[in-house]
Amino acid sequence: ALGESAEARRMHEDTLARRRRVLGEDHPDTLVSFNSVAVILHSLRLYPEAVELLQDARARFLRVHGVHHPDTTQITRNLAASLRAMGRRHEAEQLMGRKASKGKRRFGRKRR
């Protein structure tokens, strides 16, 4: 399985590099590739690399899509998961807390 993950990493990193070069850093397809590579890095337990990529990708997602877009929510969750895996629970909770409070402002409180 590790060999397959390493091969998947190589393939996704190649795709990301091509998309960055051809489509640009902030193109929606390039942003999806950022997330794909980060998910593989997380699965390989390369958390610092995943966090670095996810932080960059999240900033791009926020700029391109805004805070309420489903892809921005997903990348934020992935970043929080990698932070937690590194033992940075407080940062992960703050990240998700800020996201949750922004969602509450937009959609209101949950009904019972």
PDB file of C-alpha atoms in Angstrom, residues 22-98:
ATOM      1  CA  VAL A  22      -0.642  25.790 -17.739  1.00  0.00           C
ATOM      2  CA  LEU A  23      -3.716  27.007 -15.838  1.00  0.00           C
ATOM      3  CA  GLY A  24      -2.155  29.206 -13.166  1.00  0.00           C
ATOM      4  CA  GLU A  25      -1.937  29.070  -9.390  1.00  0.00           C
ATOM      5  CA  ASP A  26      -5.540  30.056  -8.643  1.00  0.00           C
ATOM      6  CA  HIS A  27      -7.429  28.120 -11.323  1.00  0.00           C
ATOM      7  CA  PRO A  28     -10.157  25.900  -9.776  1.00  0.00           C
ATOM      8  CA  ASP A  29      -8.591  22.716 -11.236  1.00  0.00           C
ATOM      9  CA  THR A  30      -5.198  23.681  -9.805  1.00  0.00           C
ATOM     10  CA  LEU A  31      -6.803  24.249  -6.408  1.00  0.00           C
ATOM     11  CA  VAL A  32      -8.323  20.757  -6.511  1.00  0.00           C
ATOM     12  CA  SER A  33      -4.850  19.363  -7.238  1.00  0.00           C
ATOM     13  CA  PHE A  34      -3.397  21.197  -4.218  1.00  0.00           C
ATOM     14  CA  ASN A  35      -5.953  19.400  -2.053  1.00  0.00           C
ATOM     15  CA  SER A  36      -5.333  16.009  -3.697  1.00  0.00           C
ATOM     16  CA  VAL A  37      -1.594  16.179  -3.052  1.00  0.00           C
ATOM     17  CA  ALA A  38      -2.183  17.298   0.537  1.00  0.00           C
ATOM     18  CA  VAL A  39      -4.574  14.397   1.213  1.00  0.00           C
ATOM     19  CA  ILE A  40      -1.932  11.944  -0.016  1.00  0.00           C
ATOM     20  CA  LEU A  41       0.758  13.613   2.112  1.00  0.00           C
ATOM     21  CA  HIS A  42      -1.554  13.268   5.124  1.00  0.00           C
ATOM     22  CA  SER A  43      -2.154   9.581   4.349  1.00  0.00           C
ATOM     23  CA  LEU A  44       1.628   9.078   4.215  1.00  0.00           C
ATOM     24  CA  ARG A  45       1.846  10.778   7.636  1.00  0.00           C
ATOM     25  CA  LEU A  46       3.878  13.625   6.172  1.00  0.00           C
ATOM     26  CA  TYR A  47       1.884  16.075   8.243  1.00  0.00           C
ATOM     27  CA  PRO A  48       4.239  19.083   8.155  1.00  0.00           C
ATOM     28  CA  GLU A  49       4.317  18.945   4.346  1.00  0.00           C
ATOM     29  CA  ALA A  50       0.542  18.504   4.216  1.00  0.00           C
ATOM     30  CA  VAL A  51      -0.014  21.468   6.554  1.00  0.00           C
ATOM     31  CA  GLU A  52       2.290  23.720   4.541  1.00  0.00           C
ATOM     32  CA  LEU A  53       0.509  22.868   1.288  1.00  0.00           C
ATOM     33  CA  LEU A  54      -2.950  23.098   2.856  1.00  0.00           C
ATOM     34  CA  GLN A  55      -2.261  26.511   4.385  1.00  0.00           C
ATOM     35  CA  ASP A  56      -1.239  27.848   0.984  1.00  0.00           C
ATOM     36  CA  ALA A  57      -4.164  26.131  -0.731  1.00  0.00           C
ATOM     37  CA  ARG A  58      -6.674  27.392   1.841  1.00  0.00           C
ATOM     38  CA  ALA A  59      -5.546  30.981   1.311  1.00  0.00           C
ATOM     39  CA  ARG A  60      -6.052  30.506  -2.428  1.00  0.00           C
ATOM     40  CA  PHE A  61      -9.467  28.851  -1.953  1.00  0.00           C
ATOM     41  CA  LEU A  62     -10.561  31.751   0.254  1.00  0.00           C
ATOM     42  CA  ARG A  63      -9.400  34.288  -2.316  1.00  0.00           C
ATOM     43  CA  VAL A  64     -10.997  32.483  -5.291  1.00  0.00           C
ATOM     44  CA  HIS A  65     -14.146  30.945  -3.788  1.00  0.00           C
ATOM     45  CA  GLY A  66     -14.757  32.729  -0.494  1.00  0.00           C
ATOM     46  CA  VAL A  67     -15.386  31.281   2.947  1.00  0.00           C
ATOM     47  CA  HIS A  68     -18.767  29.646   2.253  1.00  0.00           C
ATOM     48  CA  HIS A  69     -17.827  27.556  -0.788  1.00  0.00           C
ATOM     49  CA  PRO A  70     -17.930  23.760  -0.198  1.00  0.00           C
ATOM     50  CA  ASP A  71     -14.356  23.360  -1.494  1.00  0.00           C
ATOM     51  CA  THR A  72     -13.124  25.966   0.991  1.00  0.00           C
ATOM     52  CA  THR A  73     -14.909  24.090   3.773  1.00  0.00           C
ATOM     53  CA  GLN A  74     -13.280  20.807   2.699  1.00  0.00           C
ATOM     54  CA  ILE A  75      -9.768  22.235   2.532  1.00  0.00           C
ATOM     55  CA  THR A  76     -10.301  23.811   5.966  1.00  0.00           C
ATOM     56  CA  ARG A  77     -11.340  20.427   7.385  1.00  0.00           C
ATOM     57  CA  ASN A  78      -8.320  18.764   5.795  1.00  0.00           C
ATOM     58  CA  LEU A  79      -6.011  21.402   7.257  1.00  0.00           C
ATOM     59  CA  ALA A  80      -7.571  20.948  10.697  1.00  0.00           C
ATOM     60  CA  ALA A  81      -7.110  17.163  10.447  1.00  0.00           C
ATOM     61  CA  SER A  82      -3.424  17.526   9.583  1.00  0.00           C
ATOM     62  CA  LEU A  83      -2.903  20.038  12.388  1.00  0.00           C
ATOM     63  CA  ARG A  84      -4.561  17.625  14.857  1.00  0.00           C
ATOM     64  CA  ALA A  85      -2.373  14.779  13.588  1.00  0.00           C
ATOM     65  CA  MET A  86       0.676  16.918  14.412  1.00  0.00           C
ATOM     66  CA  GLY A  87      -0.629  17.500  17.937  1.00  0.00           C
ATOM     67  CA  ARG A  88      -1.640  21.086  17.159  1.00  0.00           C
ATOM     68  CA  ARG A  89      -5.199  20.600  18.420  1.00  0.00           C
ATOM     69  CA  HIS A  90      -5.664  24.167  19.618  1.00  0.00           C
ATOM     70  CA  GLU A  91      -4.869  25.554  16.157  1.00  0.00           C
ATOM     71  CA  ALA A  92      -7.194  23.009  14.548  1.00  0.00           C
ATOM     72  CA  GLU A  93     -10.022  23.896  16.929  1.00  0.00           C
ATOM     73  CA  GLN A  94      -9.502  27.617  16.364  1.00  0.00           C
ATOM     74  CA  LEU A  95      -9.538  27.088  12.614  1.00  0.00           C
ATOM     75  CA  MET A  96     -12.775  25.118  12.740  1.00  0.00           C
ATOM     76  CA  GLY A  97     -14.256  27.461  15.356  1.00  0.00           C
ATOM     77  CA  ARG A  98     -13.724  30.463  13.128  1.00  0.00           C
TER      78      ARG A  98
END
